[in-house]
C-alpha positions as MATLAB code, in Angstrom:
seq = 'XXXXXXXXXXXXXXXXXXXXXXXXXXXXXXXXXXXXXXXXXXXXXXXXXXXXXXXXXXXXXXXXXXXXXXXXXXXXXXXXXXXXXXXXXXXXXXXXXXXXXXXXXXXXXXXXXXXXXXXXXXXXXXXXXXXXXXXXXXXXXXXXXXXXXXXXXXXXXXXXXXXXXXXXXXXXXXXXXXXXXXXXXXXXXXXXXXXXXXXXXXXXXXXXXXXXXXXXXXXXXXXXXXXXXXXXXXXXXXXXXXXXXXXXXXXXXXXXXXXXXXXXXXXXXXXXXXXXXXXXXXXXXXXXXXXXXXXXXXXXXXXXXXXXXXXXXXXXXXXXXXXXXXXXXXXXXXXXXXXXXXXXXXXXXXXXXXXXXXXXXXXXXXXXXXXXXXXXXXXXXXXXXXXXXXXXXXXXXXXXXXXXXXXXXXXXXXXXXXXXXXXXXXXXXXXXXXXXXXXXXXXXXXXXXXXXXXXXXXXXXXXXXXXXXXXXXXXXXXXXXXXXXXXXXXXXXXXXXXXXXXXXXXXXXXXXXXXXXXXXXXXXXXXXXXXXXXXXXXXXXXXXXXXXX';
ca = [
       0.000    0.000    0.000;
       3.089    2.286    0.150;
       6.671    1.954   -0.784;
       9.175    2.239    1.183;
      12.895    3.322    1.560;
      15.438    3.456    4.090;
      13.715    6.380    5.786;
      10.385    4.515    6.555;
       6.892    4.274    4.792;
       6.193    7.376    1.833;
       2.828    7.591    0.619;
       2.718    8.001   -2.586;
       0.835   11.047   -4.306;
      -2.124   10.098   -5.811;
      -5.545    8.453   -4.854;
      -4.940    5.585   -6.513;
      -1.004    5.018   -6.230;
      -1.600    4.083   -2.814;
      -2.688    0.710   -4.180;
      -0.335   -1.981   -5.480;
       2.169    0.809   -6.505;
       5.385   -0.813   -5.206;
       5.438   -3.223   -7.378;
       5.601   -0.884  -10.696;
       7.876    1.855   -8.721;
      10.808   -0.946   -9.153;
      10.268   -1.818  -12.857;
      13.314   -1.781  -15.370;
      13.037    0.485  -18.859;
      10.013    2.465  -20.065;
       7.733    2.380  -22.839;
       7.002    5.615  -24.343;
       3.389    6.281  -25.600;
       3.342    5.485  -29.514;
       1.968    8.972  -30.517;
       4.737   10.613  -28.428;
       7.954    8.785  -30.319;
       6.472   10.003  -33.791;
       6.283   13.818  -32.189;
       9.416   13.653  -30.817;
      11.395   12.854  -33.700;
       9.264   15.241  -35.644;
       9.835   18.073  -33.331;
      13.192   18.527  -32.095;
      13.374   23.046  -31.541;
      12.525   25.432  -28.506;
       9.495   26.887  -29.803;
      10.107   30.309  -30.768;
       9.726   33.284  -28.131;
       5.801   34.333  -27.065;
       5.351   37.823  -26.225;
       3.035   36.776  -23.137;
       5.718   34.307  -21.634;
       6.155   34.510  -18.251;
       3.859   37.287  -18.119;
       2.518   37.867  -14.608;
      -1.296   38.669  -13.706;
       0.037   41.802  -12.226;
       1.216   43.143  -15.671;
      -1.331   41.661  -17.399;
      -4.134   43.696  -15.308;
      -1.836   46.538  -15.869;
      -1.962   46.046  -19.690;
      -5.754   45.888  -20.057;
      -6.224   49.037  -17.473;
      -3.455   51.093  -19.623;
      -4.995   49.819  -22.838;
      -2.183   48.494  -23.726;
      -3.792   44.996  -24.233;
      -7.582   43.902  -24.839;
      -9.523   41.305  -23.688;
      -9.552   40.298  -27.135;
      -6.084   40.644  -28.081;
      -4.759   38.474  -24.885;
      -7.457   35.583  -25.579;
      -6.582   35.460  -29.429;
      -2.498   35.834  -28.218;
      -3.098   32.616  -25.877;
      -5.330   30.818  -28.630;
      -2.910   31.019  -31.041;
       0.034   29.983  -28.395;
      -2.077   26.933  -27.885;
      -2.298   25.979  -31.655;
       1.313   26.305  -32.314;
       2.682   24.583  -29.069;
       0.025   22.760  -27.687;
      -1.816   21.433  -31.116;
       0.959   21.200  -32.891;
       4.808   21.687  -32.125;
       5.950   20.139  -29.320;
       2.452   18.693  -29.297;
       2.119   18.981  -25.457;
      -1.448   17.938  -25.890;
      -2.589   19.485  -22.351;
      -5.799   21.678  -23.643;
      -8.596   18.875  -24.513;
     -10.914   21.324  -25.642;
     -10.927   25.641  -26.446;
     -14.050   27.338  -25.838;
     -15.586   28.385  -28.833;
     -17.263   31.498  -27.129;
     -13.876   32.578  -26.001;
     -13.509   35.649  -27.837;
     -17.163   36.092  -27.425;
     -16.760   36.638  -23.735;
     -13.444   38.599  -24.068;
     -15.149   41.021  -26.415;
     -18.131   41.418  -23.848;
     -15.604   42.156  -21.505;
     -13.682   44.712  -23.657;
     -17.383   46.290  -23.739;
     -17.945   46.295  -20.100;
     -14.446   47.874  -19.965;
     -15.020   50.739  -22.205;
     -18.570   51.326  -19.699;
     -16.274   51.920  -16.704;
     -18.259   47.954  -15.633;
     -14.757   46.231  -14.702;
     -16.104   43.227  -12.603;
     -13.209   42.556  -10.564;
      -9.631   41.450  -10.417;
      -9.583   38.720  -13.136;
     -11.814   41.079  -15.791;
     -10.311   39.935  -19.387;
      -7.935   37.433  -18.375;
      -7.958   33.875  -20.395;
      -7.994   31.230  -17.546;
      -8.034   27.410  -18.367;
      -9.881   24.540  -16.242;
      -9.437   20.789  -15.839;
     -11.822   18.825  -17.867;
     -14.022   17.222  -14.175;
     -15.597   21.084  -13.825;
     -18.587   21.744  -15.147;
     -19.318   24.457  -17.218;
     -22.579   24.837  -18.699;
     -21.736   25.879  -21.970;
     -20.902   24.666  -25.227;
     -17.430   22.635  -24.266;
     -18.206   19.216  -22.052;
     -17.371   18.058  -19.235;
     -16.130   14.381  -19.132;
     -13.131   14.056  -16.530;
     -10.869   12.787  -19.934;
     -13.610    9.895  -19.693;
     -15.225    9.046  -23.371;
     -18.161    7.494  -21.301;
     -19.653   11.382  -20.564;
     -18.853   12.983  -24.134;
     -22.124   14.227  -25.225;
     -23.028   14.852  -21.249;
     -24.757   18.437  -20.423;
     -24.048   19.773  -16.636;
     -27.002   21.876  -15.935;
     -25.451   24.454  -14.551;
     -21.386   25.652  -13.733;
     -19.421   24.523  -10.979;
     -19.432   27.127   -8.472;
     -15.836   28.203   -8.967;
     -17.160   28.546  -12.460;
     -19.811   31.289  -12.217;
     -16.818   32.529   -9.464;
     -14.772   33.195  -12.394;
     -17.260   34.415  -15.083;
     -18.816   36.567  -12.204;
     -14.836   38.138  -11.888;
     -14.877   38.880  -15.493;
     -12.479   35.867  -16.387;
     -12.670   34.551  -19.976;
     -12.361   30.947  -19.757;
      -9.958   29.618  -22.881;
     -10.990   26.014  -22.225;
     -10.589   22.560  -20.687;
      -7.324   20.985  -19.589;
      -6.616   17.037  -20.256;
      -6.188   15.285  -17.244;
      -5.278   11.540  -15.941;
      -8.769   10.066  -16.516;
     -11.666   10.022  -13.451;
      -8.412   12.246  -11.824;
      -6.619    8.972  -11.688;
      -8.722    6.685   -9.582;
      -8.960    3.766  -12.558;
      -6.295    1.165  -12.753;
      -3.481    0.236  -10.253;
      -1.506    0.415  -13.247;
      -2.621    3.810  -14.982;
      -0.223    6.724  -16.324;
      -0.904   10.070  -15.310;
      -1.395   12.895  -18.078;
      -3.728   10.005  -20.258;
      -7.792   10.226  -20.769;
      -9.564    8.021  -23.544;
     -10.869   11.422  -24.702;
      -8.028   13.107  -24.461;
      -4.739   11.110  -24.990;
      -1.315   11.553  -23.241;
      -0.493   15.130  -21.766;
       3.687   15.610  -22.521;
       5.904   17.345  -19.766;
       6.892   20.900  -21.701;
      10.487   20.330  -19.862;
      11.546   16.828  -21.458;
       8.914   15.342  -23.572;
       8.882   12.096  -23.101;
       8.744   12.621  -19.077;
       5.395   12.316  -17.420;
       3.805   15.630  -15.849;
       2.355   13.485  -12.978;
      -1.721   13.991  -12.609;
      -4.105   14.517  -12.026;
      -4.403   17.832  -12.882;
      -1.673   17.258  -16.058;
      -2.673   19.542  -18.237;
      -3.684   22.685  -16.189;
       0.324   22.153  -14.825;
       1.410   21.636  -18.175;
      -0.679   24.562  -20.021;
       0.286   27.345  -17.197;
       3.786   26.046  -17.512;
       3.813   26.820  -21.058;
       2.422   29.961  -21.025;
      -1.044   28.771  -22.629;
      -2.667   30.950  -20.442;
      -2.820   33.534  -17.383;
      -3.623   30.979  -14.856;
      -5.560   27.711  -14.110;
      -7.585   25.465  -11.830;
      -7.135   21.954  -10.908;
      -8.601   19.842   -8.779;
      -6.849   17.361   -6.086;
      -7.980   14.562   -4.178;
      -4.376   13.622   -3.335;
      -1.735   15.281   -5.153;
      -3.337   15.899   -8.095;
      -2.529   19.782   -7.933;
       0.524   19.837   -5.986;
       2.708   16.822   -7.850;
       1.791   17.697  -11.161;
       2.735   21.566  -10.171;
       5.950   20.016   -8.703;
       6.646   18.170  -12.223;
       6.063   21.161  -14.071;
       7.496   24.214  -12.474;
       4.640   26.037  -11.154;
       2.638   27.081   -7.958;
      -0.109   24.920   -6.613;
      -2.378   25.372   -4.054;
      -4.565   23.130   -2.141;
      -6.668   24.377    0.134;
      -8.492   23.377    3.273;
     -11.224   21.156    2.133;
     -14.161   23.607    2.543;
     -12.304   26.636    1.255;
     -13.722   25.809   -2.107;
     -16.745   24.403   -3.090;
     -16.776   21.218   -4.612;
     -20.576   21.891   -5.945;
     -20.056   20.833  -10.171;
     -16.789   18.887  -10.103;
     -16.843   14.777  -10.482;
     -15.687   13.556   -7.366;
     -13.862   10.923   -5.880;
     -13.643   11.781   -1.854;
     -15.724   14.298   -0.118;
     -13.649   14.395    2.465;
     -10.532   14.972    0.480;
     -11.461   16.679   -2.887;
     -11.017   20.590   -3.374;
     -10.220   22.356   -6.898;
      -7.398   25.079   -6.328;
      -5.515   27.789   -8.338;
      -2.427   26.444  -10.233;
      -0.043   29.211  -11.595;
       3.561   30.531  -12.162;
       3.747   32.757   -8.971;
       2.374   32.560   -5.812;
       1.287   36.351   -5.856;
      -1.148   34.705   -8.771;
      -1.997   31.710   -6.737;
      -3.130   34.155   -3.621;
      -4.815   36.571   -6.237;
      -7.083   33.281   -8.096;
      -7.638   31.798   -4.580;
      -9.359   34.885   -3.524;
     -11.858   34.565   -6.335;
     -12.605   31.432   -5.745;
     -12.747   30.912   -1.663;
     -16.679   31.424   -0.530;
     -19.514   29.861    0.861;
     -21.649   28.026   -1.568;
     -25.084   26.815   -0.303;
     -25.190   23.735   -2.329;
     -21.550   22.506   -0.285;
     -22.149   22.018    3.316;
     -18.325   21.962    3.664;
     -18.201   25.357    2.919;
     -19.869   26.843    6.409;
     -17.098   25.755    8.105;
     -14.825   28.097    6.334;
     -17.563   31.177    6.483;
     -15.313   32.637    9.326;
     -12.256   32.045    7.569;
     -12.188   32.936    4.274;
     -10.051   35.801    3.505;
     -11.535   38.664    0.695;
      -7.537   38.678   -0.143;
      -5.107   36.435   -0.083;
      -2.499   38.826   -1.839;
      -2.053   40.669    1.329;
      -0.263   38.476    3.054;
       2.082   38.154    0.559;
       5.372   39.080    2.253;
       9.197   38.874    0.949;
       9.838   38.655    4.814;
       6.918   35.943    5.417;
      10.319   33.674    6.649;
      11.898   35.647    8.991;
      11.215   34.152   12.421;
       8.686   31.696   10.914;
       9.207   28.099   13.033;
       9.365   25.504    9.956;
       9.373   21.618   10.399;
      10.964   19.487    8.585;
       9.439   16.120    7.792;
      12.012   14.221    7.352;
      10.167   10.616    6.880;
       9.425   12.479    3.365;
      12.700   12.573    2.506;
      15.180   10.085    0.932;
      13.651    9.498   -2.462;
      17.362   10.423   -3.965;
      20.567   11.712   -3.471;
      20.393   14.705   -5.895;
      16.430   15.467   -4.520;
      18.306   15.440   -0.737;
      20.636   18.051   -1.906;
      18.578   20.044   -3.416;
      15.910   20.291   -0.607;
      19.240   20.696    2.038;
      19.910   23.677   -0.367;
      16.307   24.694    0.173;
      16.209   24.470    3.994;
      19.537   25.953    3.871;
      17.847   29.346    1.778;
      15.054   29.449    4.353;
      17.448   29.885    6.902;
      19.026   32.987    5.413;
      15.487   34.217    4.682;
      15.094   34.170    8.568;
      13.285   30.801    9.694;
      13.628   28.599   12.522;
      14.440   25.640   11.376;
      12.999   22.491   13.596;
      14.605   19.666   11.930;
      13.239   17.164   12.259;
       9.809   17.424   12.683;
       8.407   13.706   11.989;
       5.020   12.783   12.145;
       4.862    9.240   13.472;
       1.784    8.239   11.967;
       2.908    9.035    8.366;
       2.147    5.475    6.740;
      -0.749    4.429    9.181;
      -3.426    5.434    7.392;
      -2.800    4.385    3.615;
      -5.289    1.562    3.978;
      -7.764    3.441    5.449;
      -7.135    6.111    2.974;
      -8.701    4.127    0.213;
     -11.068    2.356    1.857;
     -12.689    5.706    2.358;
     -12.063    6.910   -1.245;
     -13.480    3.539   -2.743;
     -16.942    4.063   -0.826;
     -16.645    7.765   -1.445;
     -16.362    7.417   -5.448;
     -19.513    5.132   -5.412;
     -21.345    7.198   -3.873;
     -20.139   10.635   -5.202;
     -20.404    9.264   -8.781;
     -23.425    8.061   -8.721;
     -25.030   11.529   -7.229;
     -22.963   13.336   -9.528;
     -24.475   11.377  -12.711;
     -28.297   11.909  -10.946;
     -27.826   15.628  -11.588;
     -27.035   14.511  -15.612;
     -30.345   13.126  -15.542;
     -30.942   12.229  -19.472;
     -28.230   14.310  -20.697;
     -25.418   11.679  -19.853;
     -24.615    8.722  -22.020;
     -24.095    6.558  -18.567;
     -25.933    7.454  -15.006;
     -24.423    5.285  -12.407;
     -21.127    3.771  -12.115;
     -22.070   -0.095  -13.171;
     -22.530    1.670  -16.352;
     -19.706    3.644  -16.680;
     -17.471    0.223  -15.866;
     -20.091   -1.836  -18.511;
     -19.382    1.410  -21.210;
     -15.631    0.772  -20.812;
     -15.685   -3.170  -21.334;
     -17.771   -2.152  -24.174;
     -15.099    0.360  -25.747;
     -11.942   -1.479  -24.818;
      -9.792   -0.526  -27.957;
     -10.165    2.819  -26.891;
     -10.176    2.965  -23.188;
      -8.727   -0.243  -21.625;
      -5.937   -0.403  -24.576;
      -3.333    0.187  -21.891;
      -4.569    0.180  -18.835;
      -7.777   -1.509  -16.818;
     -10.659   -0.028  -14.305;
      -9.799   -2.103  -11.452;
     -10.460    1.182   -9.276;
     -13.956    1.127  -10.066;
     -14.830   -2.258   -9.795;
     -13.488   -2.147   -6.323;
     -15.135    0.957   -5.612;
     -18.762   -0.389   -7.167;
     -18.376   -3.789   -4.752;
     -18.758   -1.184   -2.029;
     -21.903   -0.644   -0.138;
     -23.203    2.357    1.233;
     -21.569    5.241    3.574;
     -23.489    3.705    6.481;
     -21.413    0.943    6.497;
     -19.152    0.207    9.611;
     -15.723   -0.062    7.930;
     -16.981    2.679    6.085;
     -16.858    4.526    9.303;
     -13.907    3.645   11.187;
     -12.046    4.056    8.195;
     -12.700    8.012    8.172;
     -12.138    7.889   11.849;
      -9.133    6.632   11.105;
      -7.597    8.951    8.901;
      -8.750   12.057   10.448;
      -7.690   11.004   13.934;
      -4.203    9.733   12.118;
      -3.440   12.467    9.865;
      -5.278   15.384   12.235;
      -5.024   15.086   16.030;
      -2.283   12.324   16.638;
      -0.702   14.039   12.740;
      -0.143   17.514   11.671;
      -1.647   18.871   14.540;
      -0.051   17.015   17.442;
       3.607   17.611   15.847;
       2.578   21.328   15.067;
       1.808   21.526   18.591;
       5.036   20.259   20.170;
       7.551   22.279   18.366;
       5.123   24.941   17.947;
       5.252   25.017   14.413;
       4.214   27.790   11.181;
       4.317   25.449    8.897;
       6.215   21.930    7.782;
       8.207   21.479    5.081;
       9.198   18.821    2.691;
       9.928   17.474   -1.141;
       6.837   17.734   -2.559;
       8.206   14.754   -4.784;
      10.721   13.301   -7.451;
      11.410   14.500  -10.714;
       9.325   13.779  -13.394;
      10.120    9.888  -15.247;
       9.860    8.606  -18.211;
       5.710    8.142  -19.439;
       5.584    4.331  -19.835;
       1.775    2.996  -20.589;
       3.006   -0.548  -20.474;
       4.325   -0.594  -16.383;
       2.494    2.718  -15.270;
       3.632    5.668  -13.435;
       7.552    5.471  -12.101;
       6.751    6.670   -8.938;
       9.380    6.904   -6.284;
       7.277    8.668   -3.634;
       5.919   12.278   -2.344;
       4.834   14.123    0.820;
       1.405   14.885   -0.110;
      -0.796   12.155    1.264;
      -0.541   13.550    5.072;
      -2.488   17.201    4.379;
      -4.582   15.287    1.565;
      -6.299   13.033    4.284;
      -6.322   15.231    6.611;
      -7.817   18.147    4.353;
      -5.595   20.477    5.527;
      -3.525   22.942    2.959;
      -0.463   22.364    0.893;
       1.386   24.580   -1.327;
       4.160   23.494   -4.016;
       6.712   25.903   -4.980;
       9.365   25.820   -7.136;
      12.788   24.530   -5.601;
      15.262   23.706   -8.119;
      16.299   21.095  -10.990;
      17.282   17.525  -11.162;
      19.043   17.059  -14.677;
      16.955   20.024  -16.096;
      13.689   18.695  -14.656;
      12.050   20.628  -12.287;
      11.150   19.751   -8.554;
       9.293   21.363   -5.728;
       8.666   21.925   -2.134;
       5.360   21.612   -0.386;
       4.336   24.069    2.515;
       1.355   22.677    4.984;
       0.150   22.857    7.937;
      -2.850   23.062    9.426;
      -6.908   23.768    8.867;
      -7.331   27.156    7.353;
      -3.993   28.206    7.350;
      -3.333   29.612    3.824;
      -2.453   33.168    4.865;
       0.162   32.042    7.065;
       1.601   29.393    3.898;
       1.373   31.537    1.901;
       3.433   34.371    3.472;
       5.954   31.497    3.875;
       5.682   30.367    0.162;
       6.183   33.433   -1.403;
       9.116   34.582    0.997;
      10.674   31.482   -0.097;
       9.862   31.837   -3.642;
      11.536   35.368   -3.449;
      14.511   34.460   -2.052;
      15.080   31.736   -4.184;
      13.556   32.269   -7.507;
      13.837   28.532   -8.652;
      11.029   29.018  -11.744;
      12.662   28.617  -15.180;
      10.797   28.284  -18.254;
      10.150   25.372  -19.989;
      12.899   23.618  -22.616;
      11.048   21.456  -25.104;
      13.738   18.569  -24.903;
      12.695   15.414  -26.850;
      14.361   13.129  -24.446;
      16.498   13.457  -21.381;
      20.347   13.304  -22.398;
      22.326   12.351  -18.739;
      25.576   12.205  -20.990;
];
């Protein structure tokens, strides 16, 4: 249920690794996805330079307030970014669909701009989502999944009308690793039957991690502004690690969860994924509130911040108490020295450094972990197809495993469902082992976990590799997953933030901030003094392959 090295048990980083991974972790070689060999030796240059690149939401605001940029200009810019890199290229294949009322909305916005009607921070700027939001418009909403192509949400996910109602203009959808990863035991992140393989913009042929591939990917690239994914367990925070960029994950209950396929109520949030953290804290305050139709959501009515850019401080570190988890280290040499380098930066930003700071029930609750998630998909899925109603080709879960077995050239070619017949065999959340199980991970991960060691050293935050570099994509063995840190704040809900940290042979690794419930402002006042001091974003390189001559 987890691997292991020399430094004790690692979870591994998403839902679904946390079955039967150790046995593909080991395996010799890698098999790269047909299509990718083909577009590798076709495409072999840096694409050329993009006026927008790097471009932060700061100057971007600034542009369409000076009139230096429209609406307009910035969505057709990114549109035609996405054609020549994404489409074609370097083929990164991480947009699975562009709205066709794109430059509809950018020109209403243009309009409202020219009526003094700006609607708030994100007015005119081209945004992407992950394919398992709903938006009730003319793109779909399938979670990668050819099962739910011709499916009709009735209405937008609330973070949806959040952005339309901040004047965003929403490109399109991102790929992502199919029902967010929670298939097959044996599945490779960045692939959906819809939407094909998603291709790291660093070295091609390495995997971006999922399940949020291709909103990492696309903000990476500079296909748009910013982007939202959606994590259950790492699915925002590895993939941001393997890519370069910020990730947040908030609290569950920060964000509602009201329009976006599940797989764990307890565990799943969406949450901002961009090159900066000043962008992160500037998309998560457009998207934090209280939505009636997500009970989690009252809890966080007290704590929900109207801006999360004001706590961004290039000081946030100085006296800051940091723990370092050290059972989350240990996944390699070079990661070691790069995260020493990282703790050692933190130190001349000002921190305390409490090293270390284990928590002794990291690899206790792995078991319990998706015993939860397989009764939580069941049910989730199932409710989530009742609001589909006749407007989705399948409407319950037996289905969606019968559509599959159906349409095996084209979604089991590689990889099985094992996931979901596991999770269907469940019965419902009434059920005793249903029950303990939750217990279980919120008393392991919460009260005797973060919390207890936050306590004793009286901690700001802990601190650790968010996760390895990127490996080869292999559709034959699966993921090459050595470990991550991210399974402790993903059961317990609590918030994690990846920044960039450094490189490992030219591919990019991160560090993850958490701590406990609700405490973004303080994370992210230690994220972005970090990030300032160390500047560890690079652009992307376009390398076919990895040469370790």
């Amino acid at each position: 249920m987890t691997m292991k090295n020399e430094k004790g048990a690692v979870p591994v980083a998403d839902s679904r690794r946390t079955f039967l991974k150790a046995s593909v972790a080991g395996a010799a070689g890698a098999v790269v996805f047909p299509e990718l060999l083909s577009a590798q030796t076709a495409q072999r240059t840096t694409p050329g330079s993009f006026e927008l690149d790097e471009i932060s939401l700061h100057d971007l605001r600034k542009g369409l307030d000076s009139g230096k940029y429209t609406a307009r200009a910035l969505a057709q810019k990114y549109l035609a970014r996405i054609d020549a890199i994404d489409r074609h290229g370097p083929s990164l294949n991480s947009v699975i669909e562009v709205n066709p009322d794109a430059l509809a909305i950018a020109d209403r916005c243009d309009q409202e701009r020219r009526a003094d009607k700006v609607r708030g921070p994100l007015h005119g700027i081209p945004i992407l989502i992950k394919d398992n939001i709903a938006s009730a418009d003319k793109m779909q909403t399938t979670a990668g999944s050819l099962a739910l192509q011709g499916s009709k949400p009735p209405k937008d996910a609330f973070v949806v009308a959040r952005l339309r109602e901040a004047g965003a203009v929403i490109l399109g959808k991102t790929n992502c690793s199919e029902w967010a990863n929670f298939r097959s035991t044996r599945s490779t992140s960045g692939w959906s039957g819809r939407g094909g393989q998603t291709r790291n913009p660093y070295v091609l042929d390495r995997n971006p991690s999922g399940s949020s591939s291709g909103s990492a990917v696309a903000v990476s690239a500079n296909l748009c502004a910013l982007a939202v994914g959606t994590e259950t367990d790492g699915s925002i925070v590895s993939p941001a690690c393997s890519n370069g960029i910020v990730g947040i994950k908030p609290t569950v209950g920060l964000l509602s969860r009201s329009g976006i396929i599940p797989i764990s109520h307890t565990q799943d949030t969406a949450g901002p994924m961009t090159r900066t953290v000043a962008d992160a804290a500037a998309l998560l305050s457009i998207l934090a509130a209280v939505d009636p139709a997500d009970n989690a959501t009252e809890a966080a009515r007290a704590r929900i911040e109207q801006d999360y850019t004001r706590f961004l401080d290039p000081s946030g570190l100085r006296g800051a108490r940091i723990g370092v988890v050290r059972k989350y280290a240990g996944y390699s040499i070079p990661l070691d020295l790069v995260f020493e380098e990282a703790i050692t930066a933190m130190k001349r930003a000002g921190a305390e450094i409490i090293d270390p700071a284990d928590v002794p029930t990291i690899g206790k609750f792995d078991d319990a972990e998706l015993e939860v998630m397989l009764y939580e998909f069941k049910a989730g899925l199932n409710a989530y197809f009742a609001t589909l109603g006749s407007n989705s080709p399948v409407h319950t879960l037996k289905e969606l495993i019968d559509f599959n077995e159906k349409n095996r050239e084209r979604e089991l070619r590689y990889f099985g469902q094992e996931m979901l017949a596991l999770a269907e065999a469940k019965g419902p959340l009434t059920t005793p082992d249903y029950l303990k199980s939750l217990a279980d991970c919120r008393r392991l991960s919460r009260q005797e976990g973060i919390d207890a060691v936050m306590d004793k050293h009286r901690l700001d935050a802990l601190v650790a590799p968010t996760g390895n570099a990127a490996w080869p994509t292999d559709l034959v063995n699966g993921d090459h997953f050595t470990g991550s840190s991210t399974s402790l704040a993903a059961v317990a809900g609590y918030p994690n933030i990846n920044v960039p940290m450094g490189f490992i042979f030219g591919l990019p690794i991160g560090v993850s901030f958490f701590g406990r419930a609700w405490s973004e402002p303080v994370l992210i006042k230690v994220a972005y003094a970090y990030e300032q001091s160390t500047k560890m974003r690079k652009a992307p390189t376009y390398l076919p392959t990895l040469n370790l001559g």
